[in-house]
Tab-separated table of C-alpha atoms in Angstrom:
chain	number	residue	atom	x	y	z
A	183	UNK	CA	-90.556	202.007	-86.302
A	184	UNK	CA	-91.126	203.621	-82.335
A	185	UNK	CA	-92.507	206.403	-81.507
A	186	UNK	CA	-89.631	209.485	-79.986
A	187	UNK	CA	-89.404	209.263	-76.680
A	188	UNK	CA	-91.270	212.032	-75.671
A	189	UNK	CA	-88.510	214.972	-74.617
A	190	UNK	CA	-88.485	215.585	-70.310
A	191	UNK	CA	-87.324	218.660	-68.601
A	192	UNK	CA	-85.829	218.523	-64.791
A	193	UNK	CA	-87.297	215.251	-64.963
A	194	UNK	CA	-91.170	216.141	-65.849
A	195	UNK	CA	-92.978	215.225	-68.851
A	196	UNK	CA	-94.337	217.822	-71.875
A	197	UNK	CA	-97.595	216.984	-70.558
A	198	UNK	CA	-96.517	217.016	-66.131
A	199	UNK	CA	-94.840	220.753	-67.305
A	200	UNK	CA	-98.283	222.015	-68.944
A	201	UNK	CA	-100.592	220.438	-65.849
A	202	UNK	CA	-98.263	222.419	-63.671
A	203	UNK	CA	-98.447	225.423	-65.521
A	204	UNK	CA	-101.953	224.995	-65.812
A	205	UNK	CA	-102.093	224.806	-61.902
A	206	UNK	CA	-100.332	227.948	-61.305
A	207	UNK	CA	-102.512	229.861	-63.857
A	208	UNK	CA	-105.457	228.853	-61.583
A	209	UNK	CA	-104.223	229.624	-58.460
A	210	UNK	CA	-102.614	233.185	-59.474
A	211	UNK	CA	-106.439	233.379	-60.473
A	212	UNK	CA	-107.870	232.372	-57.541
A	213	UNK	CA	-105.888	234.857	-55.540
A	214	UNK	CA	-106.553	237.646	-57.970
A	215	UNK	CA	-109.909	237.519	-58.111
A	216	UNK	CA	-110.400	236.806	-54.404
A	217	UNK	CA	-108.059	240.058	-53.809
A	218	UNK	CA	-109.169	242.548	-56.630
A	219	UNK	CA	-111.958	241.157	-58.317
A	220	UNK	CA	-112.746	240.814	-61.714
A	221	UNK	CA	-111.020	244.006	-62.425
A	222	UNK	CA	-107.841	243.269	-61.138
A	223	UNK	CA	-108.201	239.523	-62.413
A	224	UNK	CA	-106.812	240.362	-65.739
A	225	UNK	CA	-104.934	238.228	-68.380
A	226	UNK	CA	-102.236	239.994	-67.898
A	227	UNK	CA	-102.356	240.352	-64.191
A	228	UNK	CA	-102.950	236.049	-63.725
A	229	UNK	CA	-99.701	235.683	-66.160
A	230	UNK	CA	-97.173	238.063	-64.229
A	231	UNK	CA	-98.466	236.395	-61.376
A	232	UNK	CA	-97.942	233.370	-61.928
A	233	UNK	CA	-94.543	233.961	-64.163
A	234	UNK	CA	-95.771	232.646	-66.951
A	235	UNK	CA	-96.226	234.090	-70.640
A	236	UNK	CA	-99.778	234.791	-72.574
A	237	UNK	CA	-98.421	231.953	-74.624
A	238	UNK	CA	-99.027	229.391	-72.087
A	239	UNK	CA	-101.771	231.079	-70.990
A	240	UNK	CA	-103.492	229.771	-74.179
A	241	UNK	CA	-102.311	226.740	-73.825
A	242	UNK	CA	-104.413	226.226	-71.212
A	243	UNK	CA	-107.576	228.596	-71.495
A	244	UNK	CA	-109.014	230.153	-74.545
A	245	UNK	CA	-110.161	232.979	-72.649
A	246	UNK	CA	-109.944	234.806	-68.749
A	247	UNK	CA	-113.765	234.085	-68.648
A	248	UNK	CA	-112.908	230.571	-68.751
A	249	UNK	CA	-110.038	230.135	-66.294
A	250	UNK	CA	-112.596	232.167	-63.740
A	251	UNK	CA	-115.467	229.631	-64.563
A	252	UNK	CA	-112.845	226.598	-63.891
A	253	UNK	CA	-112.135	227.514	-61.043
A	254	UNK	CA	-115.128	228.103	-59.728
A	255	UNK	CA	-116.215	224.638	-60.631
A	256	UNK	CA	-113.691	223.721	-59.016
A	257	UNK	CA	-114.501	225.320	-55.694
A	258	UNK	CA	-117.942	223.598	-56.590
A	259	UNK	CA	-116.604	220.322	-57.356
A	260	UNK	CA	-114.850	219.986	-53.691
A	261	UNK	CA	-117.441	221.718	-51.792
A	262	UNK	CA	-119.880	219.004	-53.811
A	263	UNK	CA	-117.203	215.832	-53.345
A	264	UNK	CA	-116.301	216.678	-49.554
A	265	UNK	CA	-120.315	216.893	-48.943
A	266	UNK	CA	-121.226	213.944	-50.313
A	267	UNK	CA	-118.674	211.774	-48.701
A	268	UNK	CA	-119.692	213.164	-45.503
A	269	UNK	CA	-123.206	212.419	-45.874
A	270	UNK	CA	-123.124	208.962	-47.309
A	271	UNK	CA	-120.983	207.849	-44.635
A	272	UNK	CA	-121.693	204.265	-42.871
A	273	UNK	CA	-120.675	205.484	-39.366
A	274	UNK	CA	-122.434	208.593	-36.957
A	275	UNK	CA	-125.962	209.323	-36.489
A	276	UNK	CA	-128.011	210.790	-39.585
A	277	UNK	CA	-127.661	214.624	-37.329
A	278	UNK	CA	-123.787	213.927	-37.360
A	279	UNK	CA	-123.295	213.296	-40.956
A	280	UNK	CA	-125.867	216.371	-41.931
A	281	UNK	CA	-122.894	218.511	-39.659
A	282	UNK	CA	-119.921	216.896	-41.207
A	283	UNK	CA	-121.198	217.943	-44.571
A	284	UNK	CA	-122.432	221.181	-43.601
A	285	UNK	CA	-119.154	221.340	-41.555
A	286	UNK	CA	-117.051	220.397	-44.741
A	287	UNK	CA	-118.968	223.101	-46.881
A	288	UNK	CA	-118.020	225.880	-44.249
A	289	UNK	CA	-114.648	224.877	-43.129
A	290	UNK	CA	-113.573	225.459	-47.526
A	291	UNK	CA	-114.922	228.710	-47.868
A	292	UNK	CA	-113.862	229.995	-44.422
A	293	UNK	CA	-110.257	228.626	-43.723
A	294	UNK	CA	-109.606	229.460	-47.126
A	295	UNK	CA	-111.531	232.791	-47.553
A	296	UNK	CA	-110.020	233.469	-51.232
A	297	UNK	CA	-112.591	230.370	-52.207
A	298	UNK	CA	-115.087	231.837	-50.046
A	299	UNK	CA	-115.069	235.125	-51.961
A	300	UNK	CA	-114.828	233.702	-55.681
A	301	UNK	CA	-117.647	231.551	-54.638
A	302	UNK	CA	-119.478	233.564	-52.796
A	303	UNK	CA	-119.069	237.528	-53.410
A	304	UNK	CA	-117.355	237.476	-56.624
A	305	UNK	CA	-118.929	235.625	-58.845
A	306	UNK	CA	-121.727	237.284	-58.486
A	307	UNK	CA	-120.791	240.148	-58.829
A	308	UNK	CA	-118.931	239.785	-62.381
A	309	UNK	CA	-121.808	239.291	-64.829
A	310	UNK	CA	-119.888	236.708	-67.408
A	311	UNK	CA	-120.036	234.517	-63.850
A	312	UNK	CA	-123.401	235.543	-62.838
A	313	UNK	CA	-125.582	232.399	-64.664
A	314	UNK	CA	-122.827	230.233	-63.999
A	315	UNK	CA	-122.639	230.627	-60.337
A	316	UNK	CA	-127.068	230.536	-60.165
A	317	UNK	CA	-127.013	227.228	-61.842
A	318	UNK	CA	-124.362	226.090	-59.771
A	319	UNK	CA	-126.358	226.953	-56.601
A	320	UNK	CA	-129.657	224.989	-58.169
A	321	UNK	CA	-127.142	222.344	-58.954
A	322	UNK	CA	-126.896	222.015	-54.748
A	323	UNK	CA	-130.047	223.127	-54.226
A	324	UNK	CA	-130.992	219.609	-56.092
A	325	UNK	CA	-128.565	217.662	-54.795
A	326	UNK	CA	-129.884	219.066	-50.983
A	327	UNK	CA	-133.045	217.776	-51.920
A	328	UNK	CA	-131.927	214.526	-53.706
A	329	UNK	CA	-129.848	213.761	-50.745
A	330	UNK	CA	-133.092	214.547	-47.705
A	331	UNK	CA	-135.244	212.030	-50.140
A	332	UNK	CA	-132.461	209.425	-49.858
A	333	UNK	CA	-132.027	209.831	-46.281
A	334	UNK	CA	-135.692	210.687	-44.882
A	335	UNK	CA	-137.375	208.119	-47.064
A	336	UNK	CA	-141.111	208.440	-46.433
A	337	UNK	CA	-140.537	211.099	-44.531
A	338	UNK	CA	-139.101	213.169	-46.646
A	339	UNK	CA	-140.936	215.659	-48.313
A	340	UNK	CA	-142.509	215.277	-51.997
A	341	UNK	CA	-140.335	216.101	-54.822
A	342	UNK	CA	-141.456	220.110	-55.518
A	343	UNK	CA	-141.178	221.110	-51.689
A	344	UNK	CA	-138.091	219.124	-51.740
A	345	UNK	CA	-136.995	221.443	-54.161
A	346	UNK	CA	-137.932	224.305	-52.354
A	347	UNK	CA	-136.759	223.380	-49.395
A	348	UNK	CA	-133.384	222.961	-51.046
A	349	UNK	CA	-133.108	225.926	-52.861
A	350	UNK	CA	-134.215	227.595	-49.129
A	351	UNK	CA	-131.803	225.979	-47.542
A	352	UNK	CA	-128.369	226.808	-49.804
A	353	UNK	CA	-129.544	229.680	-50.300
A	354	UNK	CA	-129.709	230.673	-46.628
A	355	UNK	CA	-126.530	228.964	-46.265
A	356	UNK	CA	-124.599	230.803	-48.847
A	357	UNK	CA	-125.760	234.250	-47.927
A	358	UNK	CA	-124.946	233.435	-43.950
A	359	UNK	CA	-121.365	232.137	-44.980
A	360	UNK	CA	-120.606	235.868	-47.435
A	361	UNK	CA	-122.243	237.534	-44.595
A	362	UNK	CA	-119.151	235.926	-42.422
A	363	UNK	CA	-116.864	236.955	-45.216
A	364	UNK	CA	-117.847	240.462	-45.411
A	365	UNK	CA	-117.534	240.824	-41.191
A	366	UNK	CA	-121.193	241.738	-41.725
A	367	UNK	CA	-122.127	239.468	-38.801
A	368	UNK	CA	-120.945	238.560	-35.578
A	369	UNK	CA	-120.559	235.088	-35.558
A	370	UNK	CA	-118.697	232.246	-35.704
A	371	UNK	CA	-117.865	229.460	-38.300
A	372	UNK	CA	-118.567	226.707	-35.861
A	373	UNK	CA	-122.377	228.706	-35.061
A	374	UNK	CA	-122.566	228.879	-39.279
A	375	UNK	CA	-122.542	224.535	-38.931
A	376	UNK	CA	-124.709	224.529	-35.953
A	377	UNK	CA	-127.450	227.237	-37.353
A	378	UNK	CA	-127.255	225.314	-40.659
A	379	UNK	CA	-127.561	221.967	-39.403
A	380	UNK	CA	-130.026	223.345	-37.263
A	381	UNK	CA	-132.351	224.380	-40.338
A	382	UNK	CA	-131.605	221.037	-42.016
A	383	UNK	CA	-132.455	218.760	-39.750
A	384	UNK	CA	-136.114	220.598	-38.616
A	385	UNK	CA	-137.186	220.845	-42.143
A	386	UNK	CA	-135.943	218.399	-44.488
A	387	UNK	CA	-138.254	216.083	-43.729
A	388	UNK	CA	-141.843	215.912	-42.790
């Protein structure tokens, strides 16, 4: 005996219909919490945004903690893909892939300042997100320092001041970048990539 065809609506699958609900949920999030913070990011708020009931909230997310911490790793995840790409390139000068990563990191959070202020402002600020968002920083601060040992080879610096360097480094970064956000600094996203790749370059290696 087959298995039912599974049932399709306006010519999307059970499972296309939830991924796009899913979708919307995150984005009506994103906005939110950009907008009004963790406060205005409600449940309820997220659903009448996105015209969609509690019902398929749950569907989804078991709670609004968890839809905030996707997507946040999802910011993460493209700030993370989009650098990586950049700097393992074959083509350009070691300086020129540092700045297209740096560059790629920058142009997310800043053309798109609602992922510039979950990321950056936000999350912080909301304690449930608070852990999260440090170990996501250390995540990069790792990966800064994985990434100058890879490229630098002998030159780079030993594994602890690699470390150090990298948690310096994002660090630095990230507070430049919500100092942009916040108008708290004259200054340019194009002088954020050149300051940055600046710093990288003079001491990410020995």
């Amino acid at each position: 005996m087959t298995s039912p065809t599974p049932r399709r609506y306006a010519g999307l699958s059970g499972d296309q219909r939830s991924a796009l609900r899913r979708e919307s949920l995150l984005e009506a999030g994103l906005e939110l919490f950009a907008v009004a913070g963790s406060r205005g990011a409600t449940m309820t708020a997220i659903c009448a945004r996105a015209k969609l009931t509690e019902r398929y909230f749950y569907e989804s997310f078991s709670s609004r903690d968890e839809l905030l911490k996707t997507i946040l790793d999802g910011i993460a995840d493209e700030v993370r893909d989009a650098g990586l790409t950049a700097l393992r390139a074959s083509d350009g000068t070691l300086e020129q892939r540092v700045r297209d990563a740096i560059t790629s990191f920058v142009t997310l959070l800043t053309d798109d300042p609602r992922k510039g202020r979950v990321a950056m402002i936000e999350s912080a600020a909301y304690e449930p997100l608070r852990a999260h968002r440090r170990a996501v920083l250390h995540g990069f601060a790792q990966m800064v320092a994985d990434e100058a040992s890879r490229m630098y080879g002998d030159r780079a610096w030993p594994s602890h001041q690699g470390q150090i360097n990298g948690l310096l480094f994002v660090g630095g970064l990230a507070e430049l970048v919500t100092a942009w956000l916040n108008e708290e600094i004259a200054i340019t996203p194009d002088e954020i990539v050149e300051a940055a790749t600046y710093q990288f370059t003079s001491t990410a290696h020995r």
